[in-house]
């Protein structure tokens, strides 16, 4: 399973390469109760092909009908669903009672459109973040963003700026029974998943997993990979092996990254023992060591591997959605 944003841009680029004109929609603001968050993507062609989602279906149907009727001819427009707008009056209201502001970009097939979509694709894949700037009515301009940039949308007057970064990634250091369930949950939540593993038996297990084709497998000692390659701040790093050689070194390497979540498996006592080892062999302060979530996961009384994985992913989601 690919993340929805990645699927939208990959598909839009494919259509553009085939000579199709693309309408790319981005949720800019939501007010009250709304089904999608800012940044959600949707793309369509005039023939009725579409990919992605803006709502539970009501907005998409209205948009496609109006697109077929000849609307959205400007290079970019801002459409407000859920209330009346001075420039556009959609016939659809949201059953949840909220409102959604949607940026619509009109992208005729061209080298410029393909370069633009390619830059977005590379950003979502984690290669180079970009900042898009759109003056309503005009085409977007874009430039590379700083490596530390966070995904962000700002709207001031007639200008919208969108910082596009990599999709949320789960990095699993060494596979385990719990890790296999974390893969399932993470993919279902739209995360990309990287597994770093160099143990022969565990490599066999991960290759035999039905969802093997949907993850990135790095045949390397996890800490070594992190030290050389690092990760983006949109990444959660977890180590669930109960093997100090793997878990301890992964935590040491992870603390050198901007990952938004770092966690390791273990009871409260084992977690305290790990912290003692890390204090002894590193110069990390207690403030830095507090970045490690251990024992990992929300305290929901988990017993089975699936329940533990659920608690871990719930904790990651909570941190991701509440971080400032």
Short mmCIF file of C-alpha atoms in Angstrom, two decimals:
data_model
loop_
_atom_site.label_atom_id
_atom_site.label_comp_id
_atom_site.label_asym_id
_atom_site.label_seq_id
_atom_site.Cartn_x
_atom_site.Cartn_y
_atom_site.Cartn_z
CA UNK A 1 0.00 0.00 0.00
CA UNK A 2 1.31 3.42 -0.95
CA UNK A 3 0.48 6.50 1.05
CA UNK A 4 -2.48 8.31 -0.47
CA UNK A 5 -0.51 11.51 -1.19
CA UNK A 6 2.17 9.50 -2.98
CA UNK A 7 -0.46 7.65 -5.01
CA UNK A 8 -2.16 10.93 -5.99
CA UNK A 9 1.02 12.56 -7.29
CA UNK A 10 2.31 9.40 -8.99
CA UNK A 11 -1.01 9.01 -10.80
CA UNK A 12 -1.22 12.70 -11.72
CA UNK A 13 2.29 12.56 -13.17
CA UNK A 14 1.37 9.45 -15.15
CA UNK A 15 -1.67 11.23 -16.60
CA UNK A 16 0.39 14.32 -17.42
CA UNK A 17 3.02 12.23 -19.20
CA UNK A 18 0.17 10.74 -21.27
CA UNK A 19 -0.89 14.24 -22.36
CA UNK A 20 -3.81 14.71 -19.96
CA UNK A 21 -4.69 18.02 -18.33
CA UNK A 22 -4.71 17.65 -14.54
CA UNK A 23 -6.69 19.44 -11.86
CA UNK A 24 -4.79 19.08 -8.59
CA UNK A 25 -6.74 19.87 -5.42
CA UNK A 26 -5.30 20.50 -1.95
CA UNK A 27 -7.27 20.97 1.28
CA UNK A 28 -6.03 24.31 2.64
CA UNK A 29 -8.22 24.95 5.69
CA UNK A 30 -10.92 23.07 7.56
CA UNK A 31 -13.37 24.59 10.01
CA UNK A 32 -15.52 22.69 12.46
CA UNK A 33 -16.01 19.02 11.74
CA UNK A 34 -14.42 18.03 8.42
CA UNK A 35 -13.52 14.58 7.02
CA UNK A 36 -10.00 15.42 5.76
CA UNK A 37 -7.11 17.40 7.19
CA UNK A 38 -5.22 20.30 5.57
CA UNK A 39 -2.78 19.00 2.99
CA UNK A 40 -5.02 16.19 1.72
CA UNK A 41 -4.66 15.76 -2.05
CA UNK A 42 -7.04 14.91 -4.90
CA UNK A 43 -6.39 14.89 -8.64
CA UNK A 44 -8.76 14.54 -11.58
CA UNK A 45 -9.00 14.77 -15.35
CA UNK A 46 -11.90 16.18 -17.36
CA UNK A 47 -12.78 12.65 -18.53
CA UNK A 48 -13.74 11.74 -14.96
CA UNK A 49 -10.62 9.91 -13.81
CA UNK A 50 -9.68 10.78 -10.24
CA UNK A 51 -7.48 9.69 -7.37
CA UNK A 52 -7.33 10.74 -3.73
CA UNK A 53 -9.96 12.19 -1.43
CA UNK A 54 -11.19 15.55 -0.13
CA UNK A 55 -14.17 14.31 1.86
CA UNK A 56 -16.39 11.27 2.22
CA UNK A 57 -17.46 11.65 -1.41
CA UNK A 58 -19.86 14.60 -1.52
CA UNK A 59 -17.24 17.18 -2.45
CA UNK A 60 -15.59 14.93 -5.02
CA UNK A 61 -18.89 14.31 -6.82
CA UNK A 62 -19.68 18.03 -6.94
CA UNK A 63 -16.17 18.89 -8.11
CA UNK A 64 -16.19 16.31 -10.91
CA UNK A 65 -19.63 17.44 -12.10
CA UNK A 66 -18.54 21.08 -12.25
CA UNK A 67 -15.26 20.15 -13.90
CA UNK A 68 -17.19 18.35 -16.64
CA UNK A 69 -19.39 21.45 -17.02
CA UNK A 70 -16.41 23.70 -17.75
CA UNK A 71 -15.55 25.20 -14.38
CA UNK A 72 -12.00 25.68 -13.03
CA UNK A 73 -10.35 27.26 -16.09
CA UNK A 74 -8.05 29.57 -14.11
CA UNK A 75 -4.52 28.46 -13.33
CA UNK A 76 -5.51 28.32 -9.66
CA UNK A 77 -8.67 28.96 -7.64
CA UNK A 78 -9.73 28.74 -4.01
CA UNK A 79 -13.08 27.00 -3.52
CA UNK A 80 -14.99 27.00 -0.23
CA UNK A 81 -17.27 24.06 0.51
CA UNK A 82 -19.78 24.26 3.32
CA UNK A 83 -20.67 27.93 2.98
CA UNK A 84 -21.32 30.47 0.23
CA UNK A 85 -18.34 32.11 -1.43
CA UNK A 86 -18.15 35.41 -3.29
CA UNK A 87 -16.28 33.84 -6.19
CA UNK A 88 -17.76 30.34 -6.32
CA UNK A 89 -21.00 28.91 -5.07
CA UNK A 90 -20.81 25.13 -4.68
CA UNK A 91 -24.11 23.32 -4.44
CA UNK A 92 -22.81 20.87 -1.85
CA UNK A 93 -22.80 21.33 1.91
CA UNK A 94 -20.98 19.00 4.26
CA UNK A 95 -23.22 16.67 6.29
CA UNK A 96 -20.83 17.05 9.22
CA UNK A 97 -21.50 20.79 9.30
CA UNK A 98 -17.90 21.91 8.71
CA UNK A 99 -16.34 23.91 5.90
CA UNK A 100 -13.34 23.10 3.71
CA UNK A 101 -11.20 25.49 1.66
CA UNK A 102 -9.80 23.72 -1.41
CA UNK A 103 -7.01 25.00 -3.67
CA UNK A 104 -7.59 23.92 -7.27
CA UNK A 105 -4.59 24.01 -9.62
CA UNK A 106 -5.19 23.67 -13.37
CA UNK A 107 -2.19 21.90 -14.96
CA UNK A 108 -2.34 21.48 -18.76
CA UNK A 109 0.09 18.84 -20.01
CA UNK A 110 3.48 20.48 -20.45
CA UNK A 111 7.12 20.11 -19.50
CA UNK A 112 6.51 22.63 -16.72
CA UNK A 113 3.62 20.61 -15.27
CA UNK A 114 5.64 17.40 -15.39
CA UNK A 115 8.61 19.07 -13.69
CA UNK A 116 6.30 20.47 -11.01
CA UNK A 117 4.66 17.11 -10.32
CA UNK A 118 8.06 15.39 -10.32
CA UNK A 119 9.33 17.86 -7.70
CA UNK A 120 6.27 17.12 -5.56
CA UNK A 121 6.83 13.39 -5.98
CA UNK A 122 10.48 13.61 -4.93
CA UNK A 123 9.47 15.65 -1.90
CA UNK A 124 6.87 13.14 -0.73
CA UNK A 125 9.41 10.34 -1.21
CA UNK A 126 11.75 12.19 1.13
CA UNK A 127 14.40 13.30 -1.38
CA UNK A 128 13.98 17.10 -1.34
CA UNK A 129 11.33 19.10 0.48
CA UNK A 130 9.87 22.03 -1.46
CA UNK A 131 7.93 25.21 -0.76
CA UNK A 132 5.11 25.94 -3.21
CA UNK A 133 3.87 29.51 -3.54
CA UNK A 134 0.57 30.19 -5.29
CA UNK A 135 -0.92 33.59 -6.02
CA UNK A 136 -4.58 32.79 -6.61
CA UNK A 137 -5.28 32.89 -10.34
CA UNK A 138 -1.68 32.12 -11.27
CA UNK A 139 0.46 29.00 -11.58
CA UNK A 140 2.53 27.84 -8.62
CA UNK A 141 6.19 28.58 -8.21
CA UNK A 142 8.35 26.32 -6.07
CA UNK A 143 11.81 26.11 -4.59
CA UNK A 144 13.78 23.72 -2.35
CA UNK A 145 12.98 23.92 1.35
CA UNK A 146 15.43 23.66 4.20
CA UNK A 147 16.14 20.08 5.32
CA UNK A 148 14.61 20.82 8.72
CA UNK A 149 11.39 22.26 7.29
CA UNK A 150 8.08 20.88 8.53
CA UNK A 151 4.96 20.33 6.45
CA UNK A 152 2.98 23.55 6.63
CA UNK A 153 0.26 25.56 4.89
CA UNK A 154 -0.09 29.32 5.25
CA UNK A 155 -2.71 31.53 3.60
CA UNK A 156 -2.31 35.29 3.66
CA UNK A 157 -4.44 37.47 1.41
CA UNK A 158 -4.16 36.20 -2.15
CA UNK A 159 -1.13 33.99 -1.53
CA UNK A 160 -0.91 30.39 -0.35
CA UNK A 161 2.40 28.83 0.67
CA UNK A 162 2.66 25.06 1.06
CA UNK A 163 5.73 23.33 2.46
CA UNK A 164 5.71 19.78 1.15
CA UNK A 165 7.81 17.19 2.97
CA UNK A 166 8.10 13.42 3.10
CA UNK A 167 5.19 11.30 4.20
CA UNK A 168 5.24 9.90 7.74
CA UNK A 169 7.63 6.95 7.95
CA UNK A 170 7.92 4.11 10.45
CA UNK A 171 11.50 2.86 10.82
CA UNK A 172 11.63 -0.57 12.49
CA UNK A 173 15.04 -1.60 13.80
CA UNK A 174 15.07 -5.39 13.71
CA UNK A 175 11.95 -7.43 13.09
CA UNK A 176 9.92 -9.27 15.74
CA UNK A 177 6.40 -10.62 16.18
CA UNK A 178 5.29 -7.20 17.43
CA UNK A 179 7.14 -5.52 14.58
CA UNK A 180 5.23 -7.57 12.01
CA UNK A 181 1.93 -6.29 13.41
CA UNK A 182 3.31 -2.75 13.48
CA UNK A 183 3.95 -3.09 9.75
CA UNK A 184 0.29 -3.98 9.15
CA UNK A 185 -1.04 -1.12 11.27
CA UNK A 186 1.41 1.42 9.82
CA UNK A 187 0.60 0.56 6.22
CA UNK A 188 -3.12 0.75 6.96
CA UNK A 189 -2.55 4.21 8.48
CA UNK A 190 -0.80 5.44 5.33
CA UNK A 191 2.76 5.37 6.68
CA UNK A 192 5.68 4.30 4.58
CA UNK A 193 7.63 1.53 6.34
CA UNK A 194 11.36 0.86 6.46
CA UNK A 195 12.74 -2.25 8.16
CA UNK A 196 16.47 -2.49 8.88
CA UNK A 197 17.54 -6.06 9.56
CA UNK A 198 20.70 -8.12 9.07
CA UNK A 199 19.87 -11.39 10.91
CA UNK A 200 19.35 -14.32 8.50
CA UNK A 201 16.31 -15.92 10.18
CA UNK A 202 14.54 -12.60 10.64
CA UNK A 203 15.28 -11.69 7.02
CA UNK A 204 13.61 -14.94 6.00
CA UNK A 205 10.55 -14.08 8.10
CA UNK A 206 10.15 -10.61 6.67
CA UNK A 207 10.53 -11.85 3.09
CA UNK A 208 7.81 -14.44 3.76
CA UNK A 209 5.42 -11.76 5.03
CA UNK A 210 2.45 -11.16 2.67
CA UNK A 211 3.11 -7.40 2.79
CA UNK A 212 6.83 -7.64 2.02
CA UNK A 213 6.41 -5.89 -1.34
CA UNK A 214 4.89 -2.86 0.40
CA UNK A 215 7.87 -2.04 2.63
CA UNK A 216 11.49 -1.01 2.15
CA UNK A 217 13.91 -3.61 3.52
CA UNK A 218 17.40 -2.43 4.41
CA UNK A 219 19.78 -5.38 4.90
CA UNK A 220 21.97 -3.62 7.42
CA UNK A 221 22.58 -3.34 11.13
CA UNK A 222 19.93 -0.73 12.08
CA UNK A 223 22.20 1.64 14.01
CA UNK A 224 24.77 1.63 11.24
CA UNK A 225 22.13 2.56 8.68
CA UNK A 226 20.86 5.41 10.87
CA UNK A 227 24.37 6.75 11.46
CA UNK A 228 25.12 6.87 7.72
CA UNK A 229 21.74 7.85 6.28
CA UNK A 230 19.76 9.47 9.08
CA UNK A 231 16.00 10.03 8.79
CA UNK A 232 13.65 12.98 8.38
CA UNK A 233 11.70 14.58 11.22
CA UNK A 234 8.60 12.89 9.79
CA UNK A 235 9.97 9.52 10.99
CA UNK A 236 9.18 7.35 14.00
CA UNK A 237 12.02 4.99 15.00
CA UNK A 238 11.16 1.89 17.02
CA UNK A 239 13.30 -1.03 18.20
CA UNK A 240 11.36 -4.04 19.45
CA UNK A 241 13.85 -6.92 19.58
CA UNK A 242 14.64 -7.21 23.34
CA UNK A 243 18.25 -7.56 22.17
CA UNK A 244 20.42 -4.86 23.84
CA UNK A 245 22.94 -5.05 21.00
CA UNK A 246 20.24 -3.90 18.58
CA UNK A 247 18.00 -1.80 20.82
CA UNK A 248 20.73 0.12 22.68
CA UNK A 249 22.73 1.03 19.58
CA UNK A 250 19.55 1.96 17.72
CA UNK A 251 18.55 4.34 20.52
CA UNK A 252 22.01 5.94 20.51
CA UNK A 253 21.86 6.49 16.74
CA UNK A 254 18.22 7.58 16.81
CA UNK A 255 18.94 10.34 19.32
CA UNK A 256 21.22 11.93 16.72
CA UNK A 257 18.29 12.25 14.29
CA UNK A 258 15.33 14.67 14.20
CA UNK A 259 12.84 11.75 14.37
CA UNK A 260 9.60 12.87 16.01
CA UNK A 261 9.26 9.58 17.92
CA UNK A 262 11.87 7.19 19.34
CA UNK A 263 10.84 4.09 21.27
CA UNK A 264 12.11 0.73 22.50
CA UNK A 265 10.48 -2.42 23.82
CA UNK A 266 10.96 -3.53 27.40
CA UNK A 267 9.44 -3.65 30.86
CA UNK A 268 9.80 -0.67 33.17
CA UNK A 269 12.78 -2.29 34.89
CA UNK A 270 14.48 -3.24 31.62
CA UNK A 271 13.86 0.27 30.29
CA UNK A 272 15.48 1.77 33.40
CA UNK A 273 18.44 -0.58 32.97
CA UNK A 274 18.78 0.52 29.34
CA UNK A 275 18.81 4.18 30.37
CA UNK A 276 21.53 3.40 32.90
CA UNK A 277 23.62 1.76 30.17
CA UNK A 278 23.11 4.72 27.84
CA UNK A 279 24.11 7.19 30.55
CA UNK A 280 27.27 5.16 31.15
CA UNK A 281 28.38 4.84 27.53
CA UNK A 282 27.24 8.22 26.11
CA UNK A 283 27.30 11.84 27.18
CA UNK A 284 23.59 12.38 26.48
CA UNK A 285 21.82 14.50 29.06
CA UNK A 286 18.66 13.30 30.79
CA UNK A 287 16.71 15.80 28.68
CA UNK A 288 17.91 14.11 25.49
CA UNK A 289 17.35 10.61 26.89
CA UNK A 290 13.76 11.55 27.71
CA UNK A 291 13.08 11.54 23.96
CA UNK A 292 13.02 7.74 24.23
CA UNK A 293 9.55 6.30 24.80
CA UNK A 294 10.18 3.31 27.05
CA UNK A 295 8.32 1.27 27.95
CA UNK A 296 6.99 1.91 24.47
CA UNK A 297 3.29 2.34 23.68
CA UNK A 298 0.18 3.59 25.43
CA UNK A 299 -0.72 1.84 28.69
CA UNK A 300 -3.81 -0.09 27.57
CA UNK A 301 -3.00 -3.41 29.24
CA UNK A 302 -1.67 -5.00 26.04
CA UNK A 303 -0.73 -8.69 26.23
CA UNK A 304 -0.54 -10.18 22.73
CA UNK A 305 1.84 -9.05 19.96
CA UNK A 306 -1.08 -7.50 18.07
CA UNK A 307 -2.27 -5.61 21.15
CA UNK A 308 1.24 -4.35 21.89
CA UNK A 309 1.63 -3.20 18.28
CA UNK A 310 -1.72 -1.40 18.52
CA UNK A 311 -0.55 0.40 21.68
CA UNK A 312 2.71 1.39 19.99
CA UNK A 313 1.04 2.76 16.87
CA UNK A 314 -1.55 4.60 18.97
CA UNK A 315 1.27 6.27 20.91
CA UNK A 316 3.01 7.25 17.68
CA UNK A 317 -0.21 8.71 16.27
CA UNK A 318 -0.83 10.63 19.49
CA UNK A 319 2.65 12.19 19.39
CA UNK A 320 2.43 12.92 15.65
CA UNK A 321 -0.93 14.65 15.94
CA UNK A 322 -0.17 16.69 19.06
CA UNK A 323 3.42 17.80 18.43
CA UNK A 324 3.88 21.54 17.95
#
